[in-house]
């Protein structure tokens, strides 16, 4: 096997400082937003008694789902033995932990009582999929941390394979857990379906790989390290495949729901007359997040620029997808009396309005910035990034 | 004071009820009794309501108003975020135009999804079937609100003041109908039921579903009743007639 | 020898003054009406344990009427001014006085009523 050199990134260079300062500003703004929301209470956000989870949760779920997806790159190299991916294992594990930390940070800071985090750690209701997720998430850090260690330290070489396998299995369980948060909501027509878990796994594959490609392209440019177009195209093809899988499960989700007479109303809402949700579904999730990147990436002559754009679109489409699932599913009223028209002073039978506020968006962006900072500190402190990933082809 | 008078009303109600339902029969309709101090709620009881929607009419909000007063729920005039333990829902059959109106509150499910999903165990079912939020350990994640099929819960979206001593509530926690657990423990009946009897249309009765001799059980054994979304199989303690 | 006597005398003279000063600097709060359910020392050291224990019993088991009730604390310890109860967590009042002095925040009163009875101010 070819020898791979890894080099840590030089810290304190002007570019490094600028990136860190920029992220720090976003994180500070997010902190201010949290203080504001917690002090005033959630009535200053767009969230209500109807739409109880809002924009922070869109970001949090996106980051958490993407986190387990980025780990795939490492698994493809180790568990599935694909050699071109092996040099990327370290970055993949680091990015996975960073994204998860960012997502969890957002989730925790949006709690009504974030000061009681310790309660969440000490009181477990084992029937709750949420409580299981707390364990799965903490375990993820441990498992992936060990995995990363086995990659960094040659003395740990023997543990590498088992660690890789554990991490791979763990991430599948973790995403199943995240998807099941929705799948178990039996009363919500938009969610109650076993398809939710595999759908979330497909989503995680796509979002995670897209973020990974974007980060890799960014570092290659910023550090002037080589990154072969061949490798990029390979990853691009994989991304297209994942985007297709995602679309397939989306089709399955809506297709099966359309067969159930009582799901007709919610399906019509998302697919036909839901206003912003319908637009985001077709325009954002399906077109930008699925069809456009597939069209770009399945071409054999995809350029670096194509791949960057396609990855960006997968991320944008992914945010739209989570938004449609999460907010769209809550905006649609619960059915208390099937077949009847209901109305009340508590918005029964009414589509709930939701508009994210600036504070919520800032909190979400803060999570992304946190993930970025962790990753950059990681690649500066450890030898994570390969010194070179093949020669740069002149085809650009 | 309120409790003493509510007990009196209850006894009166029970006597009247017994007379009205079974004239000529000497039925012992035992009124709910205050649990002795120091004893825990028991699984021998299951508290519930029976609501006759044919009596309930759309204009009447006696139960909702009584709840707000009893539980100290302020009207901040923010309908999307204000706390709501009980609401009146107007239901219309689009095919026939038939309309009726009914109060909906926490249904005190025997298999409550809110309890199943709560990560900390703050959502809990007491031995006597009353579902409560232990706000001492609620972290405000709102997963229970996502899970409840009846939209029965509210999130305290802002700082609260002037709370009632029997209904502590504050920003950042989830809350809902307690079935007036403080009154039940003192041998009374929920504020909504009392208000419905006094100033409403007397559409609600409260009682022990586990006690075959209670008025509610006797009526349920003789007359048809149903639950909202019975198809979900959660076995709510709130029964309705005429829906 | 002489020096020692002088020191001792000084100490004896100063000690009560010291004590008085400490009392002055300590938290000051209105006197309660009635007799506490425990002696003051036990209460000072353990009131939070008592309250927490009973809170779980009452909230989760439905056990009512036990003696360590926050409601009862409030009803004995709230001061009255112009015929109205003063919230126990107002500055200088029973709960706030000590907790401010010890710089320990009280979590109870974001939710619990701070005045006796129905909780109206
Ligand atoms: S009605 Fe909702 S809040 Fe009440 S017990 Fe059932 S699921 Fe829980
Ligand atoms: S909001 Fe509170 S009661 Fe509801 S699920 Fe979360 S911790 Fe449990």
XYZ file of C-alpha atoms and ligand atoms in Angstrom:
776
model
C 0.000 0.000 0.000
C 1.047 3.509 -0.774
C 2.458 5.479 2.117
C 0.315 8.422 3.105
C 1.753 11.465 4.792
C -0.436 13.521 7.010
C 0.387 17.088 7.942
C -1.237 19.264 10.547
C -2.364 22.668 9.417
C -0.301 25.667 10.486
C -2.222 27.713 12.982
C -2.110 31.487 13.487
C -1.633 32.289 9.825
C -3.665 35.313 8.669
C -6.149 33.135 6.815
C -6.511 30.799 9.772
C -7.045 33.730 12.116
C -9.633 35.280 9.860
C -11.630 32.097 9.593
C -11.501 31.553 13.337
C -12.418 35.161 14.076
C -15.339 34.960 11.675
C -16.609 31.778 13.317
C -16.086 33.278 16.760
C -18.256 36.242 15.830
C -21.053 33.949 14.665
C -20.761 31.883 17.825
C -20.855 35.041 19.950
C -23.961 36.229 18.108
C -25.552 32.823 18.643
C -24.706 33.079 22.340
C -26.368 36.469 22.517
C -29.402 35.032 20.731
C -29.614 32.231 23.288
C -29.400 34.650 26.207
C -32.127 36.722 24.624
C -34.429 33.765 23.982
C -33.888 32.197 27.384
C -34.323 35.472 29.219
C -37.456 36.526 27.385
C -38.822 33.042 27.011
C -39.723 31.328 23.785
C -42.527 33.723 22.932
C -39.953 35.945 21.222
C -39.219 33.132 18.780
C -41.459 31.939 16.000
C -42.195 28.785 17.948
C -45.641 28.359 19.481
C -47.818 25.753 21.112
C -48.581 24.499 17.591
C -45.113 24.539 16.054
C -43.127 23.482 19.084
C -39.890 22.694 17.291
C -38.589 25.406 15.000
C -35.567 26.629 13.127
C -32.987 25.644 15.772
C -34.213 22.080 15.465
C -33.956 22.205 11.680
C -30.268 23.059 12.016
C -29.715 20.645 14.870
C -31.304 17.716 13.064
C -29.484 18.558 9.859
C -26.120 18.660 11.636
C -26.738 15.495 13.640
C -27.919 13.598 10.583
C -24.977 14.890 8.534
C -22.557 13.974 11.325
C -23.207 10.285 11.044
C -23.101 10.611 7.266
C -19.620 12.105 7.137
C -18.365 9.110 9.025
C -19.269 7.023 5.979
C -16.189 8.189 4.149
C -14.038 6.527 6.777
C -16.204 3.415 6.773
C -15.963 3.077 3.008
C -12.197 3.061 3.374
C -11.962 0.778 6.378
C -15.017 -1.444 6.578
C -15.464 -1.749 2.840
C -11.761 -1.566 2.025
C -11.917 1.008 -0.735
C -8.356 2.238 -0.970
C -8.871 5.718 -2.449
C -10.955 6.630 0.579
C -8.491 5.448 3.159
C -6.463 8.665 3.416
C -9.674 10.501 4.255
C -10.602 8.411 7.278
C -9.128 10.754 9.853
C -10.873 13.836 8.531
C -14.091 11.916 8.247
C -14.043 10.913 11.908
C -13.092 14.393 13.095
C -15.756 16.075 11.003
C -18.362 13.634 12.258
C -17.622 14.470 15.880
C -17.521 18.204 15.178
C -20.864 18.214 13.369
C -22.493 16.189 16.108
C -21.160 18.588 18.733
C -22.520 21.535 16.767
C -25.929 19.936 16.369
C -26.217 18.882 19.985
C -25.134 22.334 21.119
C -28.037 23.866 19.243
C -30.480 21.288 20.530
C -29.470 21.766 24.137
C -29.461 25.547 24.005
C -32.994 25.575 22.709
C -34.378 23.603 25.659
C -36.849 25.459 27.825
C -34.546 24.756 30.761
C -31.006 24.366 29.420
C -29.809 24.858 33.006
C -31.236 21.425 33.740
C -29.005 19.589 31.328
C -27.692 17.629 34.263
C -31.232 16.354 34.874
C -31.295 14.992 31.351
C -28.075 13.148 32.095
C -29.214 11.711 35.428
C -32.891 10.898 34.873
C -33.451 8.347 32.186
C -36.767 7.127 30.965
C -35.735 4.051 29.065
C -38.961 3.932 27.149
C -38.097 7.222 25.518
C -36.300 7.163 22.200
C -35.045 10.602 23.158
C -33.293 9.276 26.233
C -31.781 6.530 24.101
C -30.497 9.179 21.773
C -28.709 10.892 24.646
C -26.845 7.612 25.185
C -26.300 7.058 21.465
C -24.889 10.543 20.998
C -22.498 10.359 23.943
C -21.459 6.906 22.809
C -20.834 8.214 19.319
C -18.177 10.577 20.640
C -16.476 7.776 22.517
C -16.625 5.274 19.667
C -15.522 7.685 16.966
C -12.917 9.179 19.286
C -11.332 5.762 19.762
C -11.595 5.109 16.051
C -9.774 8.347 15.311
C -7.144 7.453 17.871
C -6.509 4.111 16.216
C -5.972 5.953 12.975
C -3.621 8.538 14.475
C -1.490 6.279 16.637
C 0.338 3.371 15.009
C 0.563 1.591 18.376
C -3.214 1.252 18.257
C -3.115 -0.361 14.843
C -4.481 -3.641 16.117
C -7.660 -1.961 17.332
C -8.235 -0.206 14.023
C -10.488 -2.744 12.336
C -12.756 -3.452 15.298
C -12.992 0.263 16.042
C -13.943 0.965 12.454
C -16.633 -1.677 12.512
C -18.037 -0.501 15.845
C -18.182 3.071 14.588
C -19.957 1.970 11.430
C -22.614 0.005 13.277
C -23.003 2.725 15.878
C -23.671 5.385 13.293
C -26.368 3.311 11.647
C -28.067 2.816 14.988
C -27.678 6.485 15.779
C -29.368 7.660 12.607
C -32.084 5.090 13.064
C -32.590 6.595 16.504
C -32.777 10.116 15.145
C -35.255 9.070 12.473
C -37.315 7.188 15.024
C -37.836 10.379 17.027
C -40.304 11.163 14.282
C -41.371 7.675 13.369
C -42.729 7.090 16.866
C -45.066 10.063 16.842
C -48.154 8.002 16.186
C -50.569 10.898 16.200
C -48.840 12.986 13.579
C -49.918 11.985 10.121
C -46.738 13.407 8.620
C -44.375 11.295 10.687
C -45.830 8.059 11.863
C -44.133 5.689 9.473
C -41.403 3.079 9.576
C -39.902 4.636 6.441
C -38.637 7.498 8.598
C -35.618 5.543 9.868
C -34.221 4.382 6.484
C -35.102 7.757 5.011
C -32.970 9.422 7.654
C -30.104 7.070 6.898
C -30.266 7.951 3.202
C -30.423 11.633 4.116
C -27.408 11.275 6.376
C -25.378 9.613 3.618
C -26.095 12.447 1.219
C -25.764 15.432 3.577
C -22.665 14.056 5.238
C -20.806 13.356 2.042
C -21.763 16.737 0.596
C -20.389 18.559 3.624
C -17.288 16.412 3.513
C -16.615 17.215 -0.129
C -17.139 20.916 0.491
C -14.732 20.921 3.402
C -12.142 18.963 1.479
C -12.363 21.316 -1.492
C -12.099 24.291 0.840
C -8.981 23.040 2.577
C -7.348 22.002 -0.685
C -7.783 25.506 -2.029
C -6.858 27.307 1.173
C -3.778 25.173 1.898
C -2.793 24.666 -1.721
C -2.687 20.938 -1.204
C -3.340 18.748 -4.191
C -6.665 17.011 -4.573
C -7.086 14.787 -7.570
C -10.095 15.312 -9.773
C -10.323 11.569 -10.088
C -10.963 11.193 -6.372
C -13.428 14.053 -6.455
C -15.360 12.531 -9.323
C -15.458 9.254 -7.496
C -16.945 10.952 -4.455
C -19.262 12.950 -6.677
C -20.674 9.762 -8.195
C -21.239 8.389 -4.734
C -22.975 11.587 -3.710
C -25.259 11.325 -6.729
C -26.085 7.788 -5.697
C -26.911 8.896 -2.161
C -29.035 11.765 -3.460
C -30.896 9.225 -5.580
C -31.400 6.949 -2.577
C -32.739 9.877 -0.622
C -35.216 10.679 -3.400
C -36.215 7.044 -3.553
C -37.110 6.934 0.123
C -38.914 10.258 -0.166
C -40.952 8.784 -3.003
C -41.615 5.716 -0.890
C -42.647 7.840 2.077
C -45.162 9.846 0.087
C -46.176 6.986 -2.173
C -47.230 4.762 0.723
C -48.901 7.658 2.485
C -50.939 8.416 -0.626
C -52.383 4.912 -0.501
C -53.764 5.536 2.965
C -57.021 7.431 2.623
C -56.599 9.225 5.916
C -53.213 10.577 4.917
C -54.677 12.295 1.864
C -55.016 15.665 3.517
C -51.458 15.895 4.808
C -50.056 14.625 1.517
C -52.030 17.220 -0.411
C -50.713 19.807 1.995
C -47.051 18.956 1.456
C -47.242 18.092 -2.228
C -49.867 20.476 -3.587
C -51.249 23.315 -1.564
C -48.978 23.879 1.420
C -47.565 27.182 0.197
C -44.009 27.551 1.400
C -43.776 23.848 2.276
C -44.837 22.757 -1.189
C -42.377 25.189 -2.761
C -39.555 23.977 -0.523
C -40.463 20.369 -1.214
C -40.475 20.520 -4.989
C -38.104 23.409 -5.573
C -35.670 22.904 -2.698
C -35.654 19.303 -1.699
C -36.447 17.538 -4.962
C -35.069 19.854 -7.627
C -32.083 21.600 -6.023
C -31.240 18.893 -3.513
C -31.839 15.889 -5.766
C -32.259 16.300 -9.500
C -29.747 19.106 -10.119
C -26.855 17.469 -8.253
C -27.631 14.118 -9.858
C -27.572 15.682 -13.300
C -24.252 17.336 -12.552
C -22.551 14.424 -10.867
C -23.524 11.499 -13.031
C -21.720 13.091 -15.976
C -18.353 11.471 -16.442
C -16.737 14.829 -17.113
C -17.915 16.604 -13.972
C -15.608 19.490 -13.204
C -14.376 20.592 -9.813
C -16.794 23.479 -10.052
C -19.695 21.149 -10.868
C -18.906 19.024 -7.891
C -18.652 21.990 -5.546
C -21.942 23.388 -6.771
C -23.680 20.026 -6.600
C -22.511 19.518 -3.024
C -23.757 22.961 -2.071
C -27.103 22.122 -3.600
C -27.336 18.888 -1.650
C -26.747 20.858 1.549
C -29.318 23.512 0.632
C -31.815 20.889 -0.465
C -31.152 18.995 2.730
C -31.969 21.982 4.904
C -35.151 22.420 2.893
C -35.973 18.747 3.354
C -35.571 18.876 7.123
C -37.612 22.077 7.188
C -40.449 20.473 5.242
C -40.441 17.354 7.385
C -40.162 19.157 10.694
C -42.051 22.412 10.314
C -44.432 21.294 7.578
C -45.406 18.266 9.615
C -46.248 20.419 12.616
C -47.944 23.234 10.730
C -50.544 20.799 9.497
C -53.224 20.456 12.176
C -53.697 17.300 14.207
C -56.796 15.369 13.333
C -58.940 14.958 16.424
C -62.136 14.223 14.548
C -61.449 12.396 11.292
C -63.732 13.485 8.503
C -65.019 16.493 10.440
C -64.179 20.160 10.329
C -62.894 21.367 13.666
C -62.269 24.859 14.971
C -61.415 26.316 18.344
C -59.692 29.150 20.122
C -56.594 26.962 20.233
C -56.194 26.671 16.473
C -57.707 23.279 15.990
C -58.182 22.454 12.352
C -56.041 25.380 11.279
C -52.692 25.386 9.526
C -50.291 26.930 12.025
C -48.213 29.874 10.947
C -44.513 29.759 11.569
C -41.818 32.218 10.618
C -38.340 31.750 12.022
C -36.922 34.727 13.862
C -33.395 36.059 13.516
C -32.428 34.713 16.932
C -33.389 31.173 15.972
C -31.437 31.333 12.724
C -28.415 32.760 14.536
C -28.524 29.925 17.037
C -28.564 27.420 14.182
C -25.695 29.109 12.376
C -23.803 29.181 15.668
C -23.955 25.390 15.709
C -22.477 25.260 12.211
C -19.730 27.698 13.216
C -18.983 25.625 16.301
C -18.570 22.539 14.137
C -16.205 24.450 11.864
C -14.090 25.722 14.755
C -13.776 22.247 16.243
C -12.717 20.843 12.893
C -10.146 23.541 12.269
C -8.678 23.223 15.739
C -8.569 19.475 15.150
C -6.748 19.643 11.833
C -4.330 22.179 13.306
C -3.537 20.162 16.394
C -3.339 16.695 14.854
C -2.156 15.205 11.642
C -5.549 14.760 10.092
C -5.294 16.012 6.559
C -3.213 14.143 4.009
C -0.327 16.218 2.680
C -1.408 15.451 -0.842
C -4.300 13.654 -2.456
C -2.870 12.831 -5.817
C -1.668 15.240 -8.464
C -3.886 18.054 -9.621
C -5.059 17.341 -13.122
C -4.890 20.095 -15.606
C -8.436 19.488 -16.725
C -9.840 22.458 -14.815
C -62.871 27.647 51.659
C -63.298 26.699 48.053
C -62.517 23.158 48.874
C -65.070 23.007 51.679
C -67.759 24.428 49.466
C -66.790 22.237 46.561
C -67.158 19.216 48.752
C -70.559 20.393 49.803
C -71.582 20.961 46.205
C -70.270 17.601 45.316
C -72.317 15.875 47.970
C -75.339 17.803 46.855
C -74.634 16.866 43.274
C -74.139 13.240 44.105
C -77.386 13.080 46.022
C -79.269 14.858 43.275
C -77.624 12.663 40.676
C -78.577 9.508 42.509
C -82.149 10.720 42.840
C -82.382 11.808 39.230
C -80.965 8.670 37.723
C -82.676 6.087 39.786
C -85.810 7.439 41.371
C -87.175 5.083 43.940
C -83.968 3.169 44.280
C -81.763 3.719 47.230
C -78.456 3.894 45.570
C -75.422 4.677 47.536
C -73.436 6.991 45.371
C -70.331 7.474 47.399
C -68.865 10.894 46.836
C -65.160 11.017 46.227
C -63.442 11.239 49.552
C -60.374 13.119 50.540
C -57.453 10.754 50.802
C -56.151 10.708 54.342
C -52.967 12.696 54.833
C -49.872 10.612 54.245
C -51.447 8.068 51.920
C -50.463 7.793 48.275
C -52.705 7.860 45.238
C -53.867 4.333 44.561
C -54.328 2.237 41.468
C -57.674 1.190 42.935
C -59.021 4.429 41.501
C -59.054 5.719 38.014
C -60.415 9.197 37.774
C -62.237 10.198 34.654
C -64.892 12.355 33.100
C -67.989 11.730 31.054
C -68.995 14.608 28.818
C -72.407 14.669 27.177
C -71.874 16.809 24.097
C -75.589 16.973 23.348
C -75.936 19.236 26.358
C -72.841 21.278 25.634
C -73.382 24.291 23.390
C -71.049 26.351 21.276
C -71.498 29.653 23.079
C -70.761 28.296 26.549
C -67.232 28.606 27.910
C -67.939 28.071 31.603
C -65.426 25.222 31.883
C -62.653 27.100 30.079
C -63.135 30.237 32.163
C -63.243 28.272 35.398
C -60.012 26.478 34.487
C -58.199 29.728 33.814
C -59.245 31.130 37.166
C -58.617 27.952 39.127
C -55.165 27.352 37.670
C -54.079 30.976 37.535
C -53.561 31.067 33.772
C -53.202 34.643 32.657
C -54.525 35.843 29.330
C -51.570 37.594 27.761
C -53.493 37.934 24.537
C -51.022 35.862 22.594
C -53.223 33.008 21.438
C -50.374 31.123 19.783
C -48.291 30.903 22.944
C -50.702 31.378 25.863
C -51.210 28.394 28.138
C -54.351 26.398 27.491
C -55.407 23.437 29.604
C -58.916 23.087 28.233
C -60.502 24.454 25.085
C -63.848 24.330 23.373
C -63.721 22.675 19.966
C -66.541 23.212 17.493
C -66.985 20.234 15.221
C -68.930 20.313 11.988
C -69.839 17.488 9.668
C -69.094 18.879 6.210
C -71.538 16.445 4.595
C -74.582 17.158 6.701
C -73.789 20.496 8.269
C -74.456 19.076 11.720
C -72.520 20.931 14.380
C -71.631 20.309 17.938
C -69.262 21.680 20.501
C -67.234 20.003 23.201
C -64.460 20.697 25.660
C -61.108 18.994 25.051
C -58.405 18.754 27.670
C -55.671 16.264 28.542
C -57.403 12.936 28.103
C -55.379 11.296 30.865
C -54.552 8.370 28.630
C -53.990 4.961 30.193
C -51.173 4.513 27.681
C -49.955 8.066 27.405
C -47.521 8.720 24.538
C -46.342 11.876 26.318
C -45.037 9.694 29.141
C -43.446 7.206 26.761
C -41.435 9.810 24.908
C -40.356 12.039 27.795
C -36.580 11.648 28.163
C -36.390 12.468 31.867
C -39.552 10.929 33.243
C -41.042 14.342 33.956
C -44.198 13.359 32.130
C -45.718 10.795 34.426
C -48.878 8.905 35.196
C -49.919 8.786 38.803
C -51.182 5.520 40.264
C -54.768 6.730 39.926
C -54.330 7.430 36.225
C -53.860 11.186 36.361
C -51.162 12.259 33.916
C -48.985 15.097 35.157
C -45.803 16.959 34.309
C -43.267 16.920 37.114
C -41.967 20.388 36.439
C -39.089 19.828 38.813
C -37.373 17.681 36.220
C -38.921 18.847 32.945
C -36.167 20.167 30.691
C -38.536 21.845 28.262
C -37.704 19.725 25.226
C -41.369 19.719 24.083
C -41.160 16.157 22.790
C -44.328 15.367 24.748
C -46.136 18.112 22.865
C -45.048 16.522 19.615
C -46.321 13.170 20.822
C -49.688 14.100 22.312
C -52.459 13.367 19.802
C -54.865 15.756 21.519
C -52.811 18.943 21.531
C -53.406 18.930 25.251
C -50.196 20.512 26.381
C -48.774 24.001 26.451
C -45.290 25.314 26.879
C -44.747 28.233 29.255
C -43.299 30.651 26.752
C -42.504 33.427 29.213
C -41.976 34.329 32.865
C -45.023 33.733 34.997
C -46.250 35.571 38.059
C -49.161 35.343 40.481
C -49.215 31.587 40.322
C -51.764 29.733 42.408
C -50.279 27.882 45.341
C -51.797 24.638 44.052
C -50.572 25.097 40.493
C -46.912 26.076 40.421
C -45.886 26.941 36.884
C -42.985 28.731 35.275
C -41.142 29.613 32.116
C -39.487 26.871 30.153
C -41.592 23.909 31.278
C -44.499 22.123 29.704
C -47.877 21.996 31.412
C -51.367 20.697 30.923
C -54.633 19.787 32.583
C -54.036 18.088 35.945
C -57.667 16.996 36.278
C -57.474 19.374 39.255
C -55.446 16.854 41.160
C -55.324 19.206 44.152
C -59.104 19.146 44.394
C -59.372 15.421 43.805
C -56.885 14.696 46.565
C -59.009 16.839 48.853
C -62.142 14.938 47.878
C -63.428 17.467 45.387
C -64.106 17.446 41.675
C -62.396 19.388 38.892
C -63.147 23.091 38.546
C -64.492 22.663 35.009
C -67.005 20.060 36.105
C -68.149 22.245 38.942
C -68.510 25.281 36.687
C -70.358 23.253 34.077
C -72.817 22.119 36.721
C -73.227 25.546 38.283
C -73.238 27.988 35.404
C -72.930 25.798 32.309
C -75.181 23.098 30.935
C -74.298 20.339 33.383
C -72.740 18.307 30.612
C -69.852 16.807 32.597
C -69.648 14.294 35.365
C -66.551 13.327 37.259
C -65.904 10.061 39.010
C -63.986 6.874 39.537
C -64.016 4.611 36.481
C -62.750 1.749 38.610
C -65.649 1.944 41.020
C -68.584 0.069 39.525
C -70.979 1.954 41.795
C -69.872 5.430 40.859
C -72.321 7.487 38.864
C -69.909 7.685 35.948
C -69.404 3.917 35.806
C -73.091 3.220 36.031
C -73.851 5.578 33.213
C -71.049 4.200 31.100
C -72.312 0.683 31.616
C -75.807 1.610 30.418
C -75.235 4.208 27.720
C -73.114 4.403 24.631
C -70.003 6.534 24.863
C -66.838 7.016 22.904
C -63.404 8.529 23.108
C -61.693 10.991 20.849
C -59.407 9.110 18.453
C -60.304 5.796 20.028
C -58.504 4.222 17.064
C -55.176 5.161 18.605
C -55.814 2.758 21.446
C -54.562 5.029 24.199
C -57.567 4.383 26.450
C -58.244 7.939 27.595
C -60.061 8.558 30.875
C -62.218 11.239 29.291
C -65.331 9.760 27.710
C -67.734 11.548 25.436
C -71.316 11.004 24.411
C -72.654 12.322 21.142
C -69.471 12.648 19.121
C 2.644 36.858 82.605
C 1.260 40.344 82.784
C 1.172 40.539 79.045
C -0.785 37.346 78.855
C -3.395 38.629 81.290
C -3.805 41.774 79.301
C -4.248 39.745 76.112
C -6.776 37.481 77.710
C -8.703 40.416 79.109
C -8.698 42.062 75.737
C -9.929 38.897 74.115
C -12.719 38.548 76.653
C -13.780 42.123 76.146
C -13.662 41.903 72.375
C -15.359 38.569 71.942
C -18.955 39.607 72.620
C -18.415 42.611 70.417
C -17.182 40.317 67.705
C -20.224 38.170 68.156
C -22.523 41.139 67.968
C -20.858 42.274 64.830
C -21.301 38.864 63.220
C -24.978 38.874 64.093
C -25.324 42.277 62.606
C -23.630 41.316 59.398
C -25.643 38.109 59.078
C -28.930 37.969 57.230
C -31.849 39.805 58.786
C -35.385 38.726 58.090
C -38.874 39.054 59.513
C -39.895 36.684 62.327
C -42.172 33.805 61.502
C -45.601 33.321 62.987
C -45.892 30.107 64.921
C -43.662 27.162 65.621
C -41.446 25.543 62.986
C -41.799 21.823 62.198
C -38.138 21.263 63.049
C -35.661 23.128 65.218
C -33.912 26.009 63.567
C -30.509 24.346 63.274
C -31.883 21.259 61.539
C -33.924 23.433 59.241
C -30.967 25.608 58.380
C -28.909 22.602 57.398
C -31.495 20.322 55.847
C -34.486 22.311 54.616
C -33.651 21.651 50.962
C -33.432 17.917 51.549
C -36.767 17.914 53.345
C -38.376 19.955 50.621
C -36.963 17.860 47.829
C -37.981 14.613 49.450
C -41.503 15.763 50.035
C -41.786 17.351 46.620
C -41.228 13.971 45.001
C -43.618 12.231 47.371
C -46.364 14.738 46.770
C -45.851 15.271 43.088
C -45.303 11.709 41.995
C -47.075 9.609 44.632
C -49.816 12.011 45.554
C -48.979 11.951 49.266
C -50.439 15.047 50.827
C -50.329 16.629 54.265
C -46.787 15.698 55.262
C -45.030 18.245 57.393
C -42.243 19.569 55.162
C -44.337 21.505 52.753
C -43.125 24.552 50.879
C -46.643 25.922 51.019
C -46.468 25.810 54.825
C -43.036 27.471 54.859
C -44.478 30.308 52.857
C -47.598 30.622 54.945
C -45.652 30.968 58.224
C -42.761 32.992 56.969
C -44.329 35.557 54.694
C -44.362 38.957 56.357
C -47.363 41.217 56.073
C -47.398 44.874 55.224
C -50.494 47.035 55.045
C -52.616 43.922 55.344
C -50.964 42.316 52.346
C -48.479 39.458 52.297
C -44.953 40.268 51.136
C -43.431 37.668 48.771
C -40.911 35.488 50.646
C -38.411 35.950 47.859
C -38.512 39.742 47.929
C -35.216 41.317 49.039
C -34.724 41.050 52.782
C -37.587 38.589 53.234
C -37.269 35.143 54.765
C -36.017 33.106 51.821
C -34.181 35.863 50.006
C -32.307 37.198 53.043
C -30.255 34.038 53.694
C -29.996 32.948 50.100
C -28.680 36.340 49.021
C -26.276 36.323 51.977
C -24.969 32.875 51.049
C -25.175 33.623 47.333
C -27.229 30.512 46.651
C -30.006 30.970 44.140
C -33.472 29.650 44.965
C -35.120 27.741 42.156
C -38.506 27.315 43.820
C -40.125 30.621 43.070
C -39.952 30.773 39.319
C -42.916 28.423 39.622
C -44.186 28.335 43.210
C -46.392 30.960 44.792
C -44.492 33.345 47.033
C -47.350 34.416 49.262
C -49.724 32.339 51.392
C -53.220 31.272 50.530
C -54.421 31.269 46.993
C -51.234 32.915 45.887
C -52.692 36.248 44.946
C -50.355 39.083 45.944
S -53.930 13.613 26.260
Fe -51.829 14.065 25.647
S -50.885 14.958 27.447
Fe -52.769 13.947 28.132
S -52.100 11.875 28.737
Fe -52.764 11.737 26.616
S -50.881 12.040 25.450
Fe -50.461 12.775 27.515
S -40.951 18.961 27.748
Fe -40.665 18.203 29.833
S -42.370 16.795 30.173
Fe -42.273 17.154 27.979
S -41.008 15.491 27.172
Fe -39.610 17.182 27.578
S -38.875 16.861 29.674
Fe -40.684 15.557 29.398
